[in-house]
Short mmCIF file of C-alpha atoms in Angstrom, two decimals:
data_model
loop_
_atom_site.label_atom_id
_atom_site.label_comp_id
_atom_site.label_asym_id
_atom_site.label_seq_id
_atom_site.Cartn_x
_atom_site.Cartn_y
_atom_site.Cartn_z
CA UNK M 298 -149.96 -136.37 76.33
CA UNK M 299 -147.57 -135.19 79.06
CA UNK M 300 -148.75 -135.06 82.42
CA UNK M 301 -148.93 -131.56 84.29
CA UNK M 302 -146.44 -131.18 87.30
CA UNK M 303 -148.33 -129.49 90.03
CA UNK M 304 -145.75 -128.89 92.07
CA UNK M 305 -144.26 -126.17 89.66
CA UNK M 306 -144.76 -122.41 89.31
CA UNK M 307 -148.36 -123.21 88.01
CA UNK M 308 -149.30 -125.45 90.93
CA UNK M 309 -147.51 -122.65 94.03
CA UNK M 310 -149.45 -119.78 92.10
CA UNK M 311 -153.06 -121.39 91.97
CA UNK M 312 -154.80 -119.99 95.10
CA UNK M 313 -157.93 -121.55 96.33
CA UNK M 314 -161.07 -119.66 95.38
CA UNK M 315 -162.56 -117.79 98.54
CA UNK M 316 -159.06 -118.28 100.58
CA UNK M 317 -157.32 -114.85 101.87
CA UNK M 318 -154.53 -113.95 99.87
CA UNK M 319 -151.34 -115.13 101.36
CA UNK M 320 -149.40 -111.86 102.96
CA UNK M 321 -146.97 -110.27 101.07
CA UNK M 322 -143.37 -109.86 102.66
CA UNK M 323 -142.68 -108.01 105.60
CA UNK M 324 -141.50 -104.10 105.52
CA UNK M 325 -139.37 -102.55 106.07
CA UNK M 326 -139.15 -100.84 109.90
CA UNK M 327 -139.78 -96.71 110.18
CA UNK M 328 -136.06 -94.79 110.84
CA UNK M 329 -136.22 -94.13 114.33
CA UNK M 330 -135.80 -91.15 116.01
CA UNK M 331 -131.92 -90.20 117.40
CA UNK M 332 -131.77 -90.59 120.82
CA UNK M 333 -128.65 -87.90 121.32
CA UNK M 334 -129.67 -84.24 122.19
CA UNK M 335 -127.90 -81.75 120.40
CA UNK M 336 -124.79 -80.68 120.91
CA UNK M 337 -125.82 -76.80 121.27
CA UNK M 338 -128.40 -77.42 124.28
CA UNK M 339 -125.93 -78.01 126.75
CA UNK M 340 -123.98 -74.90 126.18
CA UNK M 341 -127.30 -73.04 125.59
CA UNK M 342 -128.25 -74.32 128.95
CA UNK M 343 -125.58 -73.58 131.28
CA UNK M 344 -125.05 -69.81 129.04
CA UNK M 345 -128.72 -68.97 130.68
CA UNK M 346 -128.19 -70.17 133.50
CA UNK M 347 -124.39 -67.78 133.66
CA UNK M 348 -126.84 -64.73 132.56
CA UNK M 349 -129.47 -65.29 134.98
CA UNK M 350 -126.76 -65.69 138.01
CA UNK M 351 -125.36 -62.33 136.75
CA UNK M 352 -128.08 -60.61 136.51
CA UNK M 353 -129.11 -62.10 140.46
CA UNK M 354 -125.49 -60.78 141.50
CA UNK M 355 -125.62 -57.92 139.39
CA UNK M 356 -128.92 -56.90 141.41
CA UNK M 357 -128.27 -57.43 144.79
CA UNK M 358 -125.27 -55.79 144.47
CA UNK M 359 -126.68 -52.85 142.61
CA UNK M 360 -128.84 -52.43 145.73
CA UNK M 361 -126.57 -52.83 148.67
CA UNK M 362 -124.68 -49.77 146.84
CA UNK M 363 -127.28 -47.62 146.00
CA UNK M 364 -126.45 -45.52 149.23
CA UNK M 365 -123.29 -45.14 147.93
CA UNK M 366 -123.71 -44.56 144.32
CA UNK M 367 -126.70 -41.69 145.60
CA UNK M 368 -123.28 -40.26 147.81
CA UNK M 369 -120.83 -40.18 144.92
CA UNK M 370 -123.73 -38.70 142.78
CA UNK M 371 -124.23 -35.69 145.27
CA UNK M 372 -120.64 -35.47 145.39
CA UNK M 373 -120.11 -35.22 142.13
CA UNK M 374 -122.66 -32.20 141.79
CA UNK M 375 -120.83 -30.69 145.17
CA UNK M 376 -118.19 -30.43 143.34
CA UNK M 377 -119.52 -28.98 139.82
CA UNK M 378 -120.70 -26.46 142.60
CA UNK M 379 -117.24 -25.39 143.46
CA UNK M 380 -115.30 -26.00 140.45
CA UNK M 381 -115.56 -22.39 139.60
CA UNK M 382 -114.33 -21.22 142.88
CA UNK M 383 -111.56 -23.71 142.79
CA UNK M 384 -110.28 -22.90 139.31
CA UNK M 385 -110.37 -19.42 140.34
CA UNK M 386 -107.87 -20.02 143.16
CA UNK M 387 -105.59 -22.12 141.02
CA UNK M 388 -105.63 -19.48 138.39
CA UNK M 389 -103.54 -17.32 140.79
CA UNK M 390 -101.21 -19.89 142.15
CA UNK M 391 -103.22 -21.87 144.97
CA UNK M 392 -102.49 -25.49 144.32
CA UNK M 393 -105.99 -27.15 143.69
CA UNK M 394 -105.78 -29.27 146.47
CA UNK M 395 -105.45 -26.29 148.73
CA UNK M 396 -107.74 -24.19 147.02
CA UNK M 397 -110.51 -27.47 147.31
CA UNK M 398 -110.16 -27.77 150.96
CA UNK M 399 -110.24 -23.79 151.94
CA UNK M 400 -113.82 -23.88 149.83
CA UNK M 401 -115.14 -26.99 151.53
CA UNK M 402 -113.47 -26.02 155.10
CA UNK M 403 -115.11 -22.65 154.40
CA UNK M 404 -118.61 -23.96 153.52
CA UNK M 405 -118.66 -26.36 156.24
CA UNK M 406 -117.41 -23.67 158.91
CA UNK M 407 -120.43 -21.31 157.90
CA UNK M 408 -123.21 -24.22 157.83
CA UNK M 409 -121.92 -25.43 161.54
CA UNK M 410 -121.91 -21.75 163.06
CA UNK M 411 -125.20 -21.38 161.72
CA UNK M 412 -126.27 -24.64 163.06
CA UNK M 413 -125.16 -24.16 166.40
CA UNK M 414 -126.37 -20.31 166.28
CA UNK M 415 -129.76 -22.06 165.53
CA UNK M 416 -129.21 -25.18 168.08
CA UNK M 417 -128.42 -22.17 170.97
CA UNK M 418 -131.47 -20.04 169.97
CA UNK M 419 -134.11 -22.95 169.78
CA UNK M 420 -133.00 -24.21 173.56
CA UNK M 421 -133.19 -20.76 174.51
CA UNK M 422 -136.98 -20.68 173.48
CA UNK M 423 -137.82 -23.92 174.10
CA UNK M 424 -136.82 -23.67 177.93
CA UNK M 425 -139.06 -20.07 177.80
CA UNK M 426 -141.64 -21.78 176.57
CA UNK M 427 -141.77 -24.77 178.93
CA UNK M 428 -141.78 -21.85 181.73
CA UNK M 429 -144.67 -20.10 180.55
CA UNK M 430 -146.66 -23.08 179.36
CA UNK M 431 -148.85 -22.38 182.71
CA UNK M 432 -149.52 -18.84 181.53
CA UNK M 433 -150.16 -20.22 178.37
CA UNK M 434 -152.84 -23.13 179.57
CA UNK M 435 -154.57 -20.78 182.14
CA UNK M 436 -154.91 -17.92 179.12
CA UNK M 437 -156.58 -21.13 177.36
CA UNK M 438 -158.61 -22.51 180.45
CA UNK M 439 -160.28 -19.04 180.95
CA UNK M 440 -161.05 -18.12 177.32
CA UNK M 441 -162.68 -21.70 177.22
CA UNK M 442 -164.53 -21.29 180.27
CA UNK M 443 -165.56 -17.59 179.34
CA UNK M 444 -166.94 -19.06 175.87
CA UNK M 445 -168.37 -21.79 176.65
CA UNK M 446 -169.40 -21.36 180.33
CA UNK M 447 -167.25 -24.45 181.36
CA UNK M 448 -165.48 -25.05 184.66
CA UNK M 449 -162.28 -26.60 184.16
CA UNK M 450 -159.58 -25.90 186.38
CA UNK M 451 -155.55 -26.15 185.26
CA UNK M 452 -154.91 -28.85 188.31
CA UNK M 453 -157.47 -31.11 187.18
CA UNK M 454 -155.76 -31.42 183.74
CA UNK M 455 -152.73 -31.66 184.98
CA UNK M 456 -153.41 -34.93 186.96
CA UNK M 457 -155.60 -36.66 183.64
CA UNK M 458 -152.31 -35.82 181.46
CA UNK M 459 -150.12 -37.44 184.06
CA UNK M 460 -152.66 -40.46 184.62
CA UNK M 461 -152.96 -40.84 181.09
CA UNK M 462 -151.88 -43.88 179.05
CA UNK M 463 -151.18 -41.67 176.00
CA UNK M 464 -148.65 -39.94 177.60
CA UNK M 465 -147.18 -43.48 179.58
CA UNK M 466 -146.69 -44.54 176.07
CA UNK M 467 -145.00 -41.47 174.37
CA UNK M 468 -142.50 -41.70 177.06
CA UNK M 469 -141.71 -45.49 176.66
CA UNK M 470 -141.74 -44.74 172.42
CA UNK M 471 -139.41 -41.74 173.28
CA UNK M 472 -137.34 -43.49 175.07
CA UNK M 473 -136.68 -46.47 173.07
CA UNK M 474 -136.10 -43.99 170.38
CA UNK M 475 -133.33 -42.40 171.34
CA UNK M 476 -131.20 -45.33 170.45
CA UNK M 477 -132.72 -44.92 166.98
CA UNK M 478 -131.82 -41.01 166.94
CA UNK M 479 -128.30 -41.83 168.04
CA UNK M 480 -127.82 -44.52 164.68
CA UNK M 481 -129.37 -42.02 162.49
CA UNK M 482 -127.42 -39.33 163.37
CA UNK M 483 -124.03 -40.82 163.44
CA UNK M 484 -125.12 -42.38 159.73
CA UNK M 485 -125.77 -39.10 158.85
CA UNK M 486 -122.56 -37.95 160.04
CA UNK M 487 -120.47 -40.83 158.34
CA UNK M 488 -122.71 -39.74 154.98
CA UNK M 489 -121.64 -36.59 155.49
CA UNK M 490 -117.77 -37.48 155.38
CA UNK M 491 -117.86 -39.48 152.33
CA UNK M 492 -119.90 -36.87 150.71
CA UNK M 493 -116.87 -34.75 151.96
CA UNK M 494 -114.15 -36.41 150.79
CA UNK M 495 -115.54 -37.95 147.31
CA UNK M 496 -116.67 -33.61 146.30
CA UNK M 497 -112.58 -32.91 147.88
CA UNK M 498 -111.36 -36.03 145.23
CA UNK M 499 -113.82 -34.59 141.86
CA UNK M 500 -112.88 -30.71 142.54
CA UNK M 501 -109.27 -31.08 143.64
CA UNK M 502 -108.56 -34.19 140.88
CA UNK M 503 -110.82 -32.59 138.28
CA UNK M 504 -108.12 -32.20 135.46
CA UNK M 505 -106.39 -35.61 136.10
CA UNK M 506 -109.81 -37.12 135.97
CA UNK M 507 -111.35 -35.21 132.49
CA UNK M 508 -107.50 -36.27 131.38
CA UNK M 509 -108.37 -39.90 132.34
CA UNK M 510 -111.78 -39.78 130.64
CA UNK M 511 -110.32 -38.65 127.57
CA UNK M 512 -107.64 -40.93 127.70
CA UNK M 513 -109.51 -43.43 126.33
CA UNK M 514 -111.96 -42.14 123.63
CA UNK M 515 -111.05 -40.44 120.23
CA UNK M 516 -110.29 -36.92 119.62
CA UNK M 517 -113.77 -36.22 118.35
CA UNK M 518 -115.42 -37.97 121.62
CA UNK M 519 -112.87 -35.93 123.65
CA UNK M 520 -114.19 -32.43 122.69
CA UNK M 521 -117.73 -33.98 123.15
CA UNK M 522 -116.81 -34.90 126.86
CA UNK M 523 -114.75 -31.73 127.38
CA UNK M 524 -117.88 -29.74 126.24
CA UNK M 525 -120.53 -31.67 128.25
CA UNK M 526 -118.47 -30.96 131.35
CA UNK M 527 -118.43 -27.22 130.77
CA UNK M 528 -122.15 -26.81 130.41
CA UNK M 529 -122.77 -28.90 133.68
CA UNK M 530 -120.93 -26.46 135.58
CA UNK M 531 -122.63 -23.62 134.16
CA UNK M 532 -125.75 -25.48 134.43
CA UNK M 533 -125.19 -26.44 138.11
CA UNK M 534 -123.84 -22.35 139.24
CA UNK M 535 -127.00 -21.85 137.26
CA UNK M 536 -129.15 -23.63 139.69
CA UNK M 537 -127.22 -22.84 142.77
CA UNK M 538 -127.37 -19.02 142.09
CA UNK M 539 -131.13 -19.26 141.45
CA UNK M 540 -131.50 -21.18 145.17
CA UNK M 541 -129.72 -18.49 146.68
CA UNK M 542 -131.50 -15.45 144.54
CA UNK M 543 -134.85 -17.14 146.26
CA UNK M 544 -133.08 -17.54 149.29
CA UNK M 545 -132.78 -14.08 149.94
CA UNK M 546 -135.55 -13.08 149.05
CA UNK M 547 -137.65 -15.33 151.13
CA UNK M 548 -135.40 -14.55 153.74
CA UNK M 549 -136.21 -10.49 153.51
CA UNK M 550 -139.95 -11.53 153.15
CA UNK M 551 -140.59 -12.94 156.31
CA UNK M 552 -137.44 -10.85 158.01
CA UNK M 553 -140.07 -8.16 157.26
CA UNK M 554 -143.06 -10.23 158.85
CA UNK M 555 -141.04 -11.44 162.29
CA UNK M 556 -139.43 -7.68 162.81
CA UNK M 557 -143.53 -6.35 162.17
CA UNK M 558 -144.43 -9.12 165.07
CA UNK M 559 -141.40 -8.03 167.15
CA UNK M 560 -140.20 -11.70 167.37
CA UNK M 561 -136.81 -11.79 168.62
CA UNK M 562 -134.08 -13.21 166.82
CA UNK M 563 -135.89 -12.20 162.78
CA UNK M 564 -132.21 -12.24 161.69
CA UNK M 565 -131.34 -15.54 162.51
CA UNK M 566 -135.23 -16.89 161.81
CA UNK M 567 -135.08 -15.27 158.12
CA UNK M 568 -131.67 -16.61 157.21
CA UNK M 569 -132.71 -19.85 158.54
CA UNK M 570 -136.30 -19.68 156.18
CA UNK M 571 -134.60 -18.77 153.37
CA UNK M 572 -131.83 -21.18 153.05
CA UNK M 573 -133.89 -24.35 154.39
CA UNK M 574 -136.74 -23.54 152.65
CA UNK M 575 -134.64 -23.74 149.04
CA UNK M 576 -132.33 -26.37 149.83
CA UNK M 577 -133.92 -28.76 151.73
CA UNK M 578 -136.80 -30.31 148.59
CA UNK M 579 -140.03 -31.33 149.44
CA UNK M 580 -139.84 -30.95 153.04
CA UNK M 581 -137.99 -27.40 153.26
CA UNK M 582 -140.80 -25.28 153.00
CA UNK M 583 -142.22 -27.52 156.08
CA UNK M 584 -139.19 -27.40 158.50
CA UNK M 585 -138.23 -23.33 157.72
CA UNK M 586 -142.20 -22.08 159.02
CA UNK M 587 -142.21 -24.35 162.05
CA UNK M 588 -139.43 -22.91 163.66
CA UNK M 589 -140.51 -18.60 163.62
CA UNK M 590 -144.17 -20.40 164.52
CA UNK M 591 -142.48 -21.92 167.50
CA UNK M 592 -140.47 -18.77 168.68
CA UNK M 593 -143.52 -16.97 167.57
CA UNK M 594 -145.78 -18.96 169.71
CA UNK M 595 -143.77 -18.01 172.73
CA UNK M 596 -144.51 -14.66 172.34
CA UNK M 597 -148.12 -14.63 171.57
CA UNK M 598 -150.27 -17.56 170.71
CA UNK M 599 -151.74 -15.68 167.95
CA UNK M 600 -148.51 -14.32 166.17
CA UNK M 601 -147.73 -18.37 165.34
CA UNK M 602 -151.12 -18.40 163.38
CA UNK M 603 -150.21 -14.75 161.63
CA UNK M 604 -146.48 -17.15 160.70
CA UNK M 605 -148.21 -19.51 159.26
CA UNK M 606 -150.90 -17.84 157.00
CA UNK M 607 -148.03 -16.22 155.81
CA UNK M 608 -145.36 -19.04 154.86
CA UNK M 609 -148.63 -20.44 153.04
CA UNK M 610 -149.10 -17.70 150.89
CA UNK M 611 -146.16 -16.75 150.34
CA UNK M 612 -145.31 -20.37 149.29
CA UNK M 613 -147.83 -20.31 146.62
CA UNK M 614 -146.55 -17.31 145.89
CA UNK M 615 -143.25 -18.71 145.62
CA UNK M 616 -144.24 -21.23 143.12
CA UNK M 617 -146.34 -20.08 140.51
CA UNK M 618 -144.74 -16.94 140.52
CA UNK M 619 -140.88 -16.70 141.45
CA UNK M 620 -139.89 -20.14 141.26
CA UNK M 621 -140.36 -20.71 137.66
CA UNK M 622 -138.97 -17.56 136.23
CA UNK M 623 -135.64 -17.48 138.31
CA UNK M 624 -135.24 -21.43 137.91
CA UNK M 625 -136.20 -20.90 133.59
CA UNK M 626 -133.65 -17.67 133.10
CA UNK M 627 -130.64 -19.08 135.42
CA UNK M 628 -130.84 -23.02 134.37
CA UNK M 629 -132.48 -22.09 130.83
CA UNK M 630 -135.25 -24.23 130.56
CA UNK M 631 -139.04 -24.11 130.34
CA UNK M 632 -140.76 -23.68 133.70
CA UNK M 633 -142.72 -27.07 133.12
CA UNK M 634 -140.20 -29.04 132.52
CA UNK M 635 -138.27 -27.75 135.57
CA UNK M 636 -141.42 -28.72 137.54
CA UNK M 637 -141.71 -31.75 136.12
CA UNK M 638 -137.93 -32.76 136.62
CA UNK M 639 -138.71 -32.06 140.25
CA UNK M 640 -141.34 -34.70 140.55
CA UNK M 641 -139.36 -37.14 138.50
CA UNK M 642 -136.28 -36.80 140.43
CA UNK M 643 -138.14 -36.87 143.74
CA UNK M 644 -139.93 -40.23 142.47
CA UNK M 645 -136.45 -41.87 141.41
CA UNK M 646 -134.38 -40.39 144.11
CA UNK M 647 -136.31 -39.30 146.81
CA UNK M 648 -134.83 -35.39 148.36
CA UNK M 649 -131.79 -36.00 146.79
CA UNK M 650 -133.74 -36.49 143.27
CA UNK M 651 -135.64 -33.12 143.78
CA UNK M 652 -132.40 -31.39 144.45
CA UNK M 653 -130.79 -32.17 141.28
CA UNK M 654 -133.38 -32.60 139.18
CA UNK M 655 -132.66 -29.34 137.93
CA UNK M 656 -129.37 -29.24 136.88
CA UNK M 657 -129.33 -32.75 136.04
CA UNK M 658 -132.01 -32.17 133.17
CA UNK M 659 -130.86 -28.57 132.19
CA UNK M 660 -127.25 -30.17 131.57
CA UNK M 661 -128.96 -33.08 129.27
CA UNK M 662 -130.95 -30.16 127.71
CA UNK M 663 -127.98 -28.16 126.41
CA UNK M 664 -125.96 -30.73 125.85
CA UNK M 665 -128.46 -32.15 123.15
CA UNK M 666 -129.32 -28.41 121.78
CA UNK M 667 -125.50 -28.34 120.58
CA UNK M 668 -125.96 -31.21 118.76
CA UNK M 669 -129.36 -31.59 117.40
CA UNK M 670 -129.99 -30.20 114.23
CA UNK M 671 -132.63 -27.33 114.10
CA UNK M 672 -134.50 -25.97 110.62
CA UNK M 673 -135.89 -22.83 109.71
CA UNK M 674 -139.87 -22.40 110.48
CA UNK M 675 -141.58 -21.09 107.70
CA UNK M 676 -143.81 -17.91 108.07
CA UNK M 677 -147.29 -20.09 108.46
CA UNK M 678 -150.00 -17.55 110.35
CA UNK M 679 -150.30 -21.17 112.29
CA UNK M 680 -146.81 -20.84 113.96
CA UNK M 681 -147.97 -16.96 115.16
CA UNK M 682 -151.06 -18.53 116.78
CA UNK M 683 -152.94 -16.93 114.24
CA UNK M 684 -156.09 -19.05 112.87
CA UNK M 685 -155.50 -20.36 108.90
CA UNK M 686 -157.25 -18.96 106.01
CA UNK M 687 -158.51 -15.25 106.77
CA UNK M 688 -158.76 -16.07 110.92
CA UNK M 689 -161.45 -15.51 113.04
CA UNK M 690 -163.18 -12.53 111.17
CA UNK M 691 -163.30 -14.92 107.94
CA UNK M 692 -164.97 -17.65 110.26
CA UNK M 693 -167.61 -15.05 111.29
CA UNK M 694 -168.07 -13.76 108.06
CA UNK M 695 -169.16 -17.71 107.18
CA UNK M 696 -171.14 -17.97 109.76
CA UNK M 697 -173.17 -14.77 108.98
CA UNK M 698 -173.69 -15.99 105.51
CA UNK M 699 -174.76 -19.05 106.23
CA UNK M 700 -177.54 -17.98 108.93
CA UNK M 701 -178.80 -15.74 106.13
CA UNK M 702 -179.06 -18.47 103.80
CA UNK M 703 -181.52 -19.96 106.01
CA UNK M 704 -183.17 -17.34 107.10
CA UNK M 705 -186.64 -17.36 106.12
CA UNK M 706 -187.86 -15.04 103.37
CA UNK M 707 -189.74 -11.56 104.84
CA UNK M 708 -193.78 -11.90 104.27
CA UNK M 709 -195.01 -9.51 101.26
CA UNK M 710 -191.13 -10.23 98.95
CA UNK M 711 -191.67 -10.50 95.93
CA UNK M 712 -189.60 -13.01 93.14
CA UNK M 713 -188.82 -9.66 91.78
CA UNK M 714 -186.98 -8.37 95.10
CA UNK M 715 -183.62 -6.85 93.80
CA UNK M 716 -182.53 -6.96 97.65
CA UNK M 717 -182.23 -10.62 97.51
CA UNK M 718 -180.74 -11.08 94.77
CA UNK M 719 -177.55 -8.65 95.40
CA UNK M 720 -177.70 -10.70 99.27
CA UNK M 721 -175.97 -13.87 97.36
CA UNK M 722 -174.49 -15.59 100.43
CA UNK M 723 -171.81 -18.45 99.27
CA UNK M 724 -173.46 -21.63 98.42
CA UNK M 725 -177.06 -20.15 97.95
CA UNK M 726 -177.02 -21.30 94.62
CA UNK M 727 -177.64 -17.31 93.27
CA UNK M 728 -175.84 -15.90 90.28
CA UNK M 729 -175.56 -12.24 92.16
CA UNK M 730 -176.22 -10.89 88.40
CA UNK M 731 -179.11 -8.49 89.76
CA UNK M 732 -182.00 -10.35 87.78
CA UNK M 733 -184.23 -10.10 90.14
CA UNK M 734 -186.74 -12.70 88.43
CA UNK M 735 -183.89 -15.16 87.64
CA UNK M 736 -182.80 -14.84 91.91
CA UNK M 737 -186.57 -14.52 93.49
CA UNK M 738 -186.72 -17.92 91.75
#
């Protein structure tokens, strides 16, 4: 019998009972992870970071020229203003250059005269005033002390205003304020010229620039453009002519109420109500009554309170009243959305918002009616402001009925009352057939 090698495959499979299995071979290692980025993330990264550093510059420089972009924009509405006056010079031979600076030379000749007209007359009443401010404070001293049995004496008032810290104060404010006064009025002036010269550049270069414009766009686009620019001028004359219809009317209101008075100068004082009143937003109204009050206080003290009752009510009057109708029938649009084009423009733009608010949205408003498409309304009672399905006389025929039906039934009626059953009201559940037995039921 042949012996049994143990060391073969027999022998190295036999395991030992009760011994742990022997491990099995190793396995393979997990695929690990790529340690490149990808190749996109750079590029991503330094695009955001270009479009966030644009936007930064794009920004701050939007701000530092919003002064100027708010210049060009009244400019550019200056000169819608004139553009009919300007073609109507070049029409008969006046070069449009020319014809651009006569308008503006002209406009700006009347609004200085009338300035300095205005600048003469309030020094002239301010000087009377400060000369009769004794008469003024002793007219006050004894109607005080007459009142209320008082003792004051003009002296002694005198010396606590001078002594007074209040006063020690307004002088040191006023006085580091004129440098202040000074800036703003030479920025105003500087505004002023580039207003100026960017209205003399739109009016006199009009043509070269709608040529420009439509340089570049399609013949389609051109007529679109062409068109647009027509119905701001219109839209801006529009506005202007309904400023100056309110204008002179305001101005003969109170010329009326200062001549009545016998305040001197009513000419000048109603031309000057009338035009700062309509163009100057927001403030106008404010700045046109202080200025009769003031004159009017140095005539009588009472006559500036009779000034201002009346710029009050005439200012409401001015507003519910005038105001929309003139600005809805010259500018064509809806009286609340002229009011409400006020107050948007005055919260984007401040003054200059409020003043051409108007013609701004009246322009965008006819420029859109030309091209959006409009239907015929059918002939529903609804669009009448008529009530649907018989009106109001069918509603209160309803309601009738039904407060019969629930009526209670009269003491002593019979089931065999024909009344009731000829009184069918709608939903009673009654035939109407006169059967009185088969109703009364």
């Amino acid at each position: 019998m042949a012996a049994t090698d143990e060391t073969g495959p027999a022998g190295q499979n036999t395991t030992v009972p009760g011994a742990p299995p022997p491990a099995g071979p190793p396995a393979d290692p997990a695929p690990r992870p790529s340690a490149r980025m990808p190749r996109w993330l750079p590029r991503a990264m330094v695009l955001a970071l270009a479009l966030v550093a644009v936007f930064q510059l794009g920004s701050w420089a939007f701000h530092q020229l919003t002064g100027l972009l708010i210049n060009i924009l009244i400019a550019f509405f200056l000169a819608l203003a004139v553009e009919p006056a300007v073609s109507w010079m070049a029409a008969r031979g006046v070069r449009r250059g020319l014809g651009t600076f006569l308008v503006l030379l002209g406009v700006l000749v009347v609004g200085a005269g009338f300035v300095t007209l205005l600048g003469s007359m309030l020094a002239e009443q301010i000087i009377t005033i400060v000369e009769d401010f004794p008469q003024y404070l002793d007219s006050v001293i004894n109607w005080v002390n007459a009142h209320f049995h008082t003792e004051l004496r003009r002296v002694d008032i005198q010396e606590n205003l001078l002594r007074s810290d209040w006063l020690r104060n307004y002088v040191q404010n006023s006085a580091t304020g004129v440098l202040d006064v000074s800036a703003q009025v030479l920025g105003g002036l500087f505004r002023l010229l580039t207003i100026g010269l960017f209205s003399f550049y739109f009016a006199a270069d009009g043509p070269r620039l709608r040529r420009t414009i439509c340089s570049v766009l399609p013949p389609a686009r051109q007529t679109e453009v062409l068109r647009a620019w027509e119905i701001a001028v219109n839209k801006t004359g529009g506005y202007l002519y309904s400023r100056g219809l309110m204008a002179l009317v305001s101005g003969l209101a109170h010329y009326v109420l200062l001549e009545f008075l016998d305040v001197p100068y009513a000419p000048v004082l109603a031309v000057w109500v009338g035009l700062v009143s309509q163009f100057i937003p927001t403030i106008g109204t404010y700045l046109a009554g202080a200025l009769p009050m003031l004159i009017a206080f140095a005539v009588a003290p009472w006559y500036a309170v009779w000034v201002l009752v009346f710029v009050v009510v005439y200012q409401q009057f001015e507003n519910y009243v005038l105001q929309p109708k003139l600005t809805a029938r010259t500018v064509d649009i809806h009286p609340a959305v002229a009011f409400g084009s006020v107050i948007a423009g005055t919260a984007l733009l401040g003054a200059v918002g409020a003043l051409i608010a108007i013609p701004a949205v009246a322009t965008l408003q006819a420029f859109l009616g030309a091209y959006v498409k409009r239907y015929d309304v059918t002939d529903d009672p609804r669009v009448l402001g008529h009530r649907g399905s018989g009106g109001p006389g069918a509603l209160g025929r309803r309601v009738r009925g039904l407060w019969a039906q629930r009526r209670p039934e009269p003491a002593g009626a019979g089931p065999s009352g024909a009344g009731t059953a000829g009184a069918g009201a709608p939903g009673s559940g009654t035939t109407g057939r006169g059967d009185g037995g088969t109703a009364g039921a």
